Amino acid sequence: MPGNDPVAAGVTIFLAIALGPAVLVGLLVRAPALVRRVVALRRRSRPAPPVPVGPPLERLVADLRRLDRLRRGPPPSTRLRRVALLAAYDDVLLAACRATGVEDPPLRAWVDAGGTAGALDAGRDLARLRTEAALEATGVRIDPPGPAAA
């Protein structure tokens, strides 16, 4: 019967006893390199963690509050400065909307269509107000109560 050959079984046992320790020592010597390769392959196959696209939300909110205080304060001395202030406020407002996940803020269409030229339009003021409301609905307070808002 095949499989009952005592010579083959004896040779197999002899080879296992003779070569087993050498194979075991070889595996132990090469184990650190094998582990490093496996770890490197796993790192390459794992997707990279997401990288933030813009500035942190805290900085955007601080800039938004600062620009809002300037916008609500005494008007700038020239029309150019007023347009620049409103355009900067609109840019930061849209960046804060993007950071908080506000989908399609109303101000986006006005900024895309008019750029800085239409910063003083009444329709853009309404879109700005609606965008502020959408941003505040996410929990961001643009004009918080207290002494810091003065």
Coordinates of N, CA, C and O in Angstrom, one line a residue:
M1 N 0.8 -1.2 0.0 CA 0.0 0.0 0.0 C 0.9 1.3 0.0 O 1.9 1.3 0.7
P2 N 0.4 2.2 -0.8 CA 1.2 3.5 -0.7 C 1.0 4.2 0.6 O -0.1 4.2 1.1
G3 N 2.0 4.8 1.1 CA 1.8 5.5 2.4 C 2.3 4.7 3.6 O 2.5 5.2 4.6
N4 N 2.4 3.4 3.4 CA 2.9 2.5 4.5 C 4.3 2.1 4.2 O 4.8 1.1 4.8
D5 N 5.1 2.9 3.5 CA 6.5 2.5 3.2 C 7.4 2.9 4.3 O 7.5 4.1 4.6
P6 N 7.9 2.0 5.1 CA 8.8 2.4 6.2 C 10.0 3.1 5.8 O 10.5 3.9 6.6
V7 N 10.5 2.9 4.6 CA 11.8 3.6 4.2 C 11.5 5.0 4.0 O 12.2 5.9 4.5
A8 N 10.4 5.4 3.3 CA 10.1 6.8 3.1 C 9.8 7.5 4.4 O 10.2 8.7 4.6
A9 N 9.1 6.8 5.3 CA 8.8 7.4 6.6 C 10.1 7.7 7.3 O 10.2 8.7 8.0
G10 N 11.0 6.8 7.3 CA 12.2 6.9 8.0 C 13.1 8.0 7.4 O 13.7 8.8 8.2
V11 N 13.1 8.1 6.1 CA 13.9 9.2 5.5 C 13.3 10.6 5.8 O 14.0 11.5 6.1
T12 N 11.9 10.6 5.8 CA 11.3 11.9 6.1 C 11.6 12.3 7.6 O 11.9 13.5 7.8
I13 N 11.5 11.4 8.5 CA 11.8 11.7 9.9 C 13.3 12.1 10.0 O 13.6 13.1 10.7
F14 N 14.2 11.4 9.3 CA 15.6 11.8 9.4 C 15.8 13.2 8.9 O 16.6 14.0 9.5
L15 N 15.2 13.5 7.7 CA 15.4 14.9 7.2 C 14.8 16.0 8.1 O 15.4 17.0 8.3
A16 N 13.7 15.7 8.7 CA 13.1 16.6 9.6 C 14.0 16.9 10.8 O 14.2 18.0 11.3
I17 N 14.6 15.8 11.4 CA 15.4 16.0 12.5 C 16.8 16.6 12.1 O 17.3 17.5 12.9
A18 N 17.3 16.3 11.0 CA 18.6 16.9 10.5 C 18.5 18.3 10.1 O 19.3 19.1 10.4
L19 N 17.4 18.6 9.3 CA 17.3 20.0 8.7 C 16.4 20.9 9.5 O 16.5 22.1 9.3
G20 N 15.6 20.4 10.4 CA 14.7 21.2 11.2 C 15.3 22.3 11.9 O 14.9 23.5 11.8
P21 N 16.4 22.1 12.7 CA 17.0 23.2 13.5 C 17.6 24.2 12.5 O 17.6 25.4 12.8
A22 N 18.2 23.8 11.4 CA 18.8 24.8 10.5 C 17.7 25.7 9.9 O 17.9 26.9 9.8
V23 N 16.6 25.1 9.5 CA 15.5 25.9 8.9 C 15.0 26.8 10.0 O 14.7 28.0 9.7
L24 N 14.8 26.4 11.2 CA 14.3 27.2 12.3 C 15.2 28.4 12.6 O 14.8 29.5 12.8
V25 N 16.5 28.1 12.7 CA 17.5 29.2 12.9 C 17.5 30.2 11.7 O 17.5 31.4 11.9
G26 N 17.4 29.7 10.5 CA 17.3 30.6 9.3 C 16.1 31.5 9.4 O 16.2 32.7 9.1
L27 N 14.9 30.9 9.8 CA 13.7 31.8 9.9 C 13.8 32.8 11.0 O 13.4 33.9 10.8
L28 N 14.5 32.4 12.1 CA 14.6 33.4 13.2 C 15.6 34.5 12.8 O 15.4 35.7 13.2
V29 N 16.6 34.2 12.0 CA 17.5 35.2 11.6 C 16.9 36.2 10.6 O 17.1 37.4 10.7
R30 N 16.0 35.7 9.8 CA 15.4 36.5 8.7 C 14.1 37.1 9.2 O 13.5 37.9 8.4
A31 N 13.6 36.8 10.3 CA 12.3 37.2 10.8 C 12.2 38.8 10.9 O 11.2 39.3 10.4
P32 N 13.1 39.5 11.4 CA 13.0 41.0 11.5 C 12.8 41.6 10.1 O 12.0 42.5 9.9
A33 N 13.6 41.1 9.1 CA 13.5 41.7 7.8 C 12.1 41.3 7.2 O 11.5 42.2 6.5
L34 N 11.6 40.1 7.4 CA 10.3 39.8 6.9 C 9.2 40.6 7.6 O 8.3 41.1 6.9
V35 N 9.3 40.9 8.8 CA 8.4 41.7 9.5 C 8.4 43.1 9.0 O 7.3 43.7 8.7
R36 N 9.6 43.7 8.7 CA 9.7 45.0 8.2 C 9.0 45.1 6.8 O 8.4 46.1 6.5
R37 N 9.2 44.1 6.0 CA 8.6 44.0 4.6 C 7.1 44.0 4.7 O 6.4 44.7 4.0
V38 N 6.6 43.2 5.6 CA 5.1 43.1 5.8 C 4.5 44.4 6.3 O 3.5 44.9 5.7
V39 N 5.2 45.0 7.2 CA 4.7 46.3 7.7 C 4.8 47.4 6.6 O 3.9 48.2 6.5
A40 N 5.8 47.4 5.8 CA 6.0 48.4 4.7 C 4.9 48.1 3.7 O 4.3 49.1 3.2
L41 N 4.6 46.9 3.4 CA 3.5 46.6 2.4 C 2.2 47.0 2.9 O 1.3 47.6 2.2
R42 N 1.9 46.8 4.2 CA 0.6 47.3 4.8 C 0.5 48.8 4.8 O -0.6 49.3 4.6
R43 N 1.6 49.5 5.1 CA 1.6 51.0 5.1 C 1.3 51.5 3.7 O 0.5 52.4 3.5
R44 N 1.9 50.8 2.7 CA 1.6 51.3 1.3 C 0.2 51.0 0.8 O -0.4 51.8 0.1
S45 N -0.4 49.9 1.3 CA -1.7 49.6 0.9 C -2.8 50.3 1.6 O -3.9 50.5 1.1
R46 N -2.5 50.9 2.8 CA -3.4 51.7 3.6 C -3.5 53.1 3.0 O -2.5 53.7 2.7
P47 N -4.8 53.6 2.8 CA -4.9 54.9 2.3 C -4.3 56.0 3.3 O -4.4 55.8 4.5
A48 N -3.8 57.0 2.7 CA -3.3 58.1 3.6 C -4.4 58.8 4.3 O -5.5 58.9 3.8
P49 N -4.1 59.3 5.5 CA -5.2 60.0 6.2 C -5.5 61.3 5.5 O -4.7 61.9 4.8
P50 N -6.8 61.8 5.6 CA -7.2 63.0 4.8 C -6.4 64.2 5.3 O -6.1 64.3 6.5
V51 N -6.0 65.0 4.4 CA -5.3 66.2 4.7 C -6.3 67.4 4.6 O -7.0 67.6 3.7
P52 N -6.3 68.3 5.7 CA -7.2 69.4 5.6 C -6.9 70.3 4.4 O -5.7 70.5 4.1
V53 N -7.9 70.8 3.8 CA -7.8 71.6 2.6 C -7.5 73.0 2.9 O -6.6 73.6 2.2
G54 N -8.2 73.6 3.8 CA -8.0 75.0 4.1 C -7.5 75.3 5.5 O -7.1 74.4 6.2
P55 N -7.6 76.5 5.9 CA -7.2 76.9 7.3 C -8.2 76.3 8.3 O -9.3 75.9 7.9
P56 N -7.8 76.2 9.5 CA -8.6 75.6 10.5 C -9.9 76.5 10.8 O -9.8 77.7 10.6
L57 N -10.9 75.8 11.2 CA -12.2 76.5 11.4 C -12.1 77.6 12.4 O -12.7 78.7 12.3
E58 N -11.3 77.4 13.4 CA -11.1 78.4 14.5 C -10.6 79.7 13.9 O -11.0 80.8 14.3
R59 N -9.6 79.6 13.0 CA -9.0 80.8 12.4 C -10.0 81.5 11.5 O -10.1 82.7 11.5
L60 N -10.8 80.7 10.8 CA -11.8 81.3 9.9 C -12.8 82.0 10.7 O -13.2 83.1 10.3
V61 N -13.3 81.4 11.8 CA -14.3 82.1 12.6 C -13.7 83.4 13.2 O -14.4 84.4 13.3
A62 N -12.5 83.3 13.7 CA -11.8 84.5 14.2 C -11.7 85.6 13.2 O -12.0 86.8 13.4
D63 N -11.3 85.3 12.0 CA -11.2 86.3 10.9 C -12.6 86.8 10.5 O -12.8 88.0 10.3
L64 N -13.6 85.9 10.5 CA -15.0 86.3 10.2 C -15.5 87.3 11.2 O -16.1 88.3 10.8
R65 N -15.3 87.0 12.5 CA -15.7 87.9 13.5 C -15.0 89.3 13.4 O -15.6 90.3 13.6
R66 N -13.7 89.3 13.2 CA -13.0 90.5 13.1 C -13.5 91.4 11.9 O -13.7 92.6 12.0
L67 N -13.7 90.7 10.7 CA -14.2 91.4 9.6 C -15.6 91.9 9.8 O -16.0 93.0 9.3
D68 N -16.4 91.1 10.5 CA -17.8 91.5 10.8 C -17.8 92.8 11.7 O -18.6 93.7 11.4
R69 N -16.9 92.8 12.7 CA -16.8 94.1 13.5 C -16.4 95.3 12.6 O -17.0 96.4 12.8
L70 N -15.5 95.1 11.7 CA -15.0 96.2 10.9 C -16.2 96.6 9.9 O -16.4 97.8 9.7
R71 N -16.9 95.6 9.4 CA -18.0 95.9 8.5 C -19.2 96.6 9.2 O -19.8 97.5 8.6
R72 N -19.4 96.3 10.5 CA -20.5 96.9 11.2 C -20.1 98.2 11.8 O -21.0 99.0 12.3
G73 N -18.8 98.5 11.9 CA -18.3 99.7 12.6 C -18.5 100.9 11.6 O -19.3 100.9 10.7
P74 N -17.7 102.0 11.9 CA -17.8 103.1 11.1 C -17.3 102.8 9.6 O -16.4 102.0 9.4
P75 N -18.0 103.3 8.6 CA -17.7 103.0 7.3 C -16.3 103.4 6.9 O -15.8 104.4 7.4
P76 N -15.6 102.6 6.1 CA -14.2 102.9 5.6 C -14.3 104.3 4.9 O -15.3 104.7 4.4
S77 N -13.1 104.9 4.8 CA -13.0 106.3 4.3 C -13.3 106.3 2.8 O -13.7 107.4 2.3
T78 N -12.9 105.3 2.0 CA -13.1 105.3 0.6 C -14.0 104.1 0.1 O -14.2 103.2 0.8
R79 N -14.6 104.3 -1.1 CA -15.4 103.2 -1.6 C -14.6 102.0 -1.9 O -15.0 100.8 -1.7
L80 N -13.3 102.2 -2.3 CA -12.4 101.0 -2.6 C -12.2 100.2 -1.3 O -12.2 99.0 -1.4
R81 N -12.0 100.9 -0.2 CA -11.8 100.1 1.0 C -13.1 99.4 1.5 O -13.0 98.3 2.0
R82 N -14.2 100.0 1.2 CA -15.5 99.3 1.6 C -15.7 98.1 0.7 O -16.1 97.0 1.2
V83 N -15.4 98.2 -0.6 CA -15.5 97.1 -1.5 C -14.5 96.0 -1.1 O -14.9 94.8 -1.0
A84 N -13.3 96.4 -0.7 CA -12.3 95.4 -0.4 C -12.7 94.7 0.9 O -12.5 93.5 1.1
L85 N -13.2 95.4 1.9 CA -13.7 94.8 3.2 C -14.8 93.8 2.9 O -14.8 92.7 3.5
L86 N -15.8 94.2 2.1 CA -16.9 93.3 1.9 C -16.5 92.1 1.1 O -16.9 91.0 1.3
A87 N -15.5 92.3 0.1 CA -15.1 91.1 -0.6 C -14.3 90.2 0.3 O -14.4 89.0 0.2
A88 N -13.5 90.7 1.2 CA -12.7 89.9 2.1 C -13.7 89.1 3.0 O -13.5 87.9 3.3
Y89 N -14.7 89.8 3.5 CA -15.7 89.2 4.4 C -16.4 88.1 3.6 O -16.6 87.0 4.2
D90 N -16.8 88.3 2.4 CA -17.5 87.3 1.6 C -16.6 86.1 1.4 O -17.0 84.9 1.5
D91 N -15.3 86.3 1.1 CA -14.4 85.2 0.9 C -14.2 84.3 2.2 O -14.3 83.1 2.1
V92 N -14.1 85.0 3.3 CA -13.9 84.2 4.6 C -15.3 83.5 4.9 O -15.3 82.4 5.4
L93 N -16.4 84.2 4.6 CA -17.7 83.6 4.9 C -17.9 82.3 4.1 O -18.3 81.3 4.6
L94 N -17.5 82.4 2.8 CA -17.6 81.2 2.0 C -16.7 80.1 2.4 O -17.0 78.9 2.3
A95 N -15.5 80.5 2.8 CA -14.5 79.5 3.3 C -15.0 78.8 4.6 O -14.9 77.6 4.7
A96 N -15.6 79.6 5.4 CA -16.2 79.0 6.7 C -17.4 78.1 6.3 O -17.6 77.0 6.9
C97 N -18.2 78.4 5.3 CA -19.2 77.6 4.8 C -18.7 76.3 4.3 O -19.2 75.2 4.6
R98 N -17.6 76.3 3.5 CA -17.0 75.2 3.0 C -16.4 74.3 4.1 O -16.6 73.0 4.0
A99 N -15.8 74.9 5.1 CA -15.3 74.1 6.2 C -16.3 73.4 7.1 O -16.1 72.4 7.6
T100 N -17.5 74.0 7.2 CA -18.6 73.4 8.0 C -19.5 72.5 7.2 O -20.4 71.9 7.8
G101 N -19.3 72.5 5.9 CA -20.2 71.6 5.1 C -21.5 72.2 4.6 O -22.4 71.5 4.3
V102 N -21.6 73.6 4.6 CA -22.8 74.2 4.1 C -22.9 74.0 2.6 O -22.0 74.4 1.9
E103 N -23.9 73.3 2.2 CA -24.1 73.0 0.8 C -24.6 74.2 0.0 O -25.7 74.8 0.4
D104 N -24.0 74.6 -1.0 CA -24.4 75.7 -2.0 C -24.9 76.9 -1.2 O -26.1 77.2 -1.3
P105 N -24.0 77.7 -0.6 CA -24.5 78.9 0.1 C -25.0 79.9 -0.9 O -24.5 80.0 -2.0
P106 N -26.0 80.7 -0.5 CA -26.6 81.7 -1.5 C -25.6 82.7 -2.0 O -25.8 83.2 -3.1
L107 N -24.6 83.0 -1.2 CA -23.7 84.0 -1.6 C -22.7 83.6 -2.7 O -22.2 84.4 -3.5
R108 N -22.6 82.3 -2.9 CA -21.6 81.7 -3.9 C -22.0 82.2 -5.3 O -21.1 82.6 -6.0
A109 N -23.2 82.2 -5.7 CA -23.6 82.6 -7.0 C -23.3 84.1 -7.2 O -22.8 84.5 -8.3
W110 N -23.5 84.9 -6.2 CA -23.2 86.3 -6.4 C -21.7 86.6 -6.5 O -21.3 87.4 -7.3
V111 N -20.9 85.9 -5.7 CA -19.5 86.0 -5.8 C -18.9 85.5 -7.1 O -18.1 86.2 -7.8
D112 N -19.5 84.4 -7.6 CA -19.0 83.9 -8.9 C -19.4 84.8 -10.0 O -18.7 84.9 -11.0
A113 N -20.6 85.4 -10.0 CA -21.1 86.2 -11.0 C -20.4 87.6 -11.0 O -20.1 88.1 -12.1
G114 N -20.4 88.2 -9.8 CA -19.9 89.6 -9.8 C -18.5 89.8 -9.3 O -18.0 90.9 -9.5
G115 N -17.9 88.9 -8.7 CA -16.6 89.1 -8.1 C -16.6 90.2 -7.1 O -17.6 90.3 -6.3
T116 N -15.6 91.0 -7.1 CA -15.6 92.1 -6.1 C -16.4 93.3 -6.6 O -16.8 94.2 -5.8
A117 N -16.7 93.4 -7.9 CA -17.4 94.5 -8.5 C -18.8 94.7 -7.9 O -19.3 95.8 -7.7
G118 N -19.5 93.6 -7.6 CA -20.9 93.7 -7.1 C -20.9 93.6 -5.6 O -22.0 93.2 -5.0
A119 N -19.9 93.9 -4.9 CA -19.9 93.7 -3.4 C -20.9 94.6 -2.7 O -21.3 94.3 -1.6
L120 N -21.3 95.8 -3.3 CA -22.2 96.7 -2.7 C -23.6 96.5 -3.1 O -24.5 97.3 -2.7
D121 N -23.9 95.5 -4.0 CA -25.3 95.3 -4.5 C -26.2 94.9 -3.3 O -25.8 94.2 -2.4
A122 N -27.5 95.4 -3.4 CA -28.4 95.1 -2.4 C -28.8 93.6 -2.4 O -29.0 93.0 -1.3
G123 N -28.8 93.0 -3.6 CA -29.1 91.5 -3.6 C -28.0 90.7 -3.0 O -28.3 89.7 -2.4
R124 N -26.8 91.2 -3.1 CA -25.7 90.5 -2.5 C -25.7 90.6 -1.0 O -25.4 89.7 -0.3
D125 N -26.2 91.8 -0.5 CA -26.4 91.9 1.0 C -27.4 90.9 1.5 O -27.2 90.3 2.5
L126 N -28.5 90.7 0.8 CA -29.5 89.7 1.2 C -28.9 88.3 1.1 O -29.1 87.4 2.0
A127 N -28.1 88.0 0.1 CA -27.5 86.6 -0.1 C -26.4 86.5 1.1 O -26.3 85.4 1.6
R128 N -25.8 87.5 1.4 CA -24.8 87.5 2.5 C -25.5 87.2 3.8 O -25.0 86.3 4.6
L129 N -26.6 87.8 4.1 CA -27.4 87.6 5.3 C -27.9 86.1 5.3 O -27.9 85.5 6.4
R130 N -28.4 85.6 4.2 CA -28.9 84.2 4.2 C -27.8 83.2 4.4 O -27.9 82.2 5.0
T131 N -26.6 83.6 3.8 CA -25.4 82.7 4.0 C -25.0 82.7 5.5 O -24.6 81.7 6.0
E132 N -25.0 83.9 6.1 CA -24.7 84.0 7.5 C -25.7 83.1 8.4 O -25.2 82.4 9.3
A133 N -26.9 83.1 8.0 CA -27.9 82.3 8.7 C -27.7 80.8 8.5 O -27.8 80.0 9.5
A134 N -27.3 80.5 7.3 CA -27.0 79.0 7.1 C -25.8 78.6 7.8 O -25.7 77.5 8.4
L135 N -24.8 79.5 7.9 CA -23.6 79.2 8.7 C -23.9 79.1 10.2 O -23.4 78.2 10.9
E136 N -24.7 80.0 10.7 CA -25.1 79.9 12.1 C -25.9 78.7 12.4 O -25.9 78.3 13.6
A137 N -26.6 78.2 11.5 CA -27.4 77.0 11.7 C -26.5 75.8 11.9 O -27.0 74.8 12.5
T138 N -25.3 75.8 11.5 CA -24.3 74.8 11.8 C -23.7 74.9 13.2 O -23.0 74.0 13.6
G139 N -24.0 76.0 13.9 CA -23.4 76.2 15.2 C -22.3 77.2 15.3 O -21.8 77.5 16.4
V140 N -21.9 77.8 14.2 CA -20.9 78.8 14.3 C -21.6 80.2 14.6 O -22.5 80.6 13.8
R141 N -21.2 80.8 15.6 CA -21.7 82.1 16.0 C -20.8 83.2 15.4 O -19.7 83.3 15.8
I142 N -21.4 84.0 14.5 CA -20.6 85.1 13.9 C -20.4 86.3 14.9 O -19.4 86.8 15.0
D143 N -21.5 86.6 15.5 CA -21.5 87.8 16.4 C -22.0 87.3 17.8 O -23.2 87.5 18.2
P144 N -21.1 86.7 18.6 CA -21.5 86.1 19.9 C -21.8 87.2 20.8 O -21.2 88.3 20.8
P145 N -22.7 87.0 21.8 CA -23.0 88.0 22.8 C -21.8 88.2 23.8 O -21.1 87.2 24.0
G146 N -21.7 89.3 24.4 CA -20.7 89.5 25.4 C -19.8 90.7 25.0 O -19.9 91.3 24.0
P147 N -18.8 90.9 25.9 CA -17.9 92.1 25.7 C -17.0 91.9 24.4 O -16.6 92.9 23.9
A148 N -16.7 90.7 24.0 CA -15.9 90.6 22.8 C -16.6 91.0 21.5 O -15.9 91.3 20.5
A149 N -17.9 91.1 21.5 CA -18.6 91.5 20.3 C -18.8 93.0 20.2 O -19.2 93.5 19.2
A150 N -18.4 93.7 21.2 CA -18.5 95.2 21.2 C -17.6 95.8 20.2 O -16.6 95.4 19.8

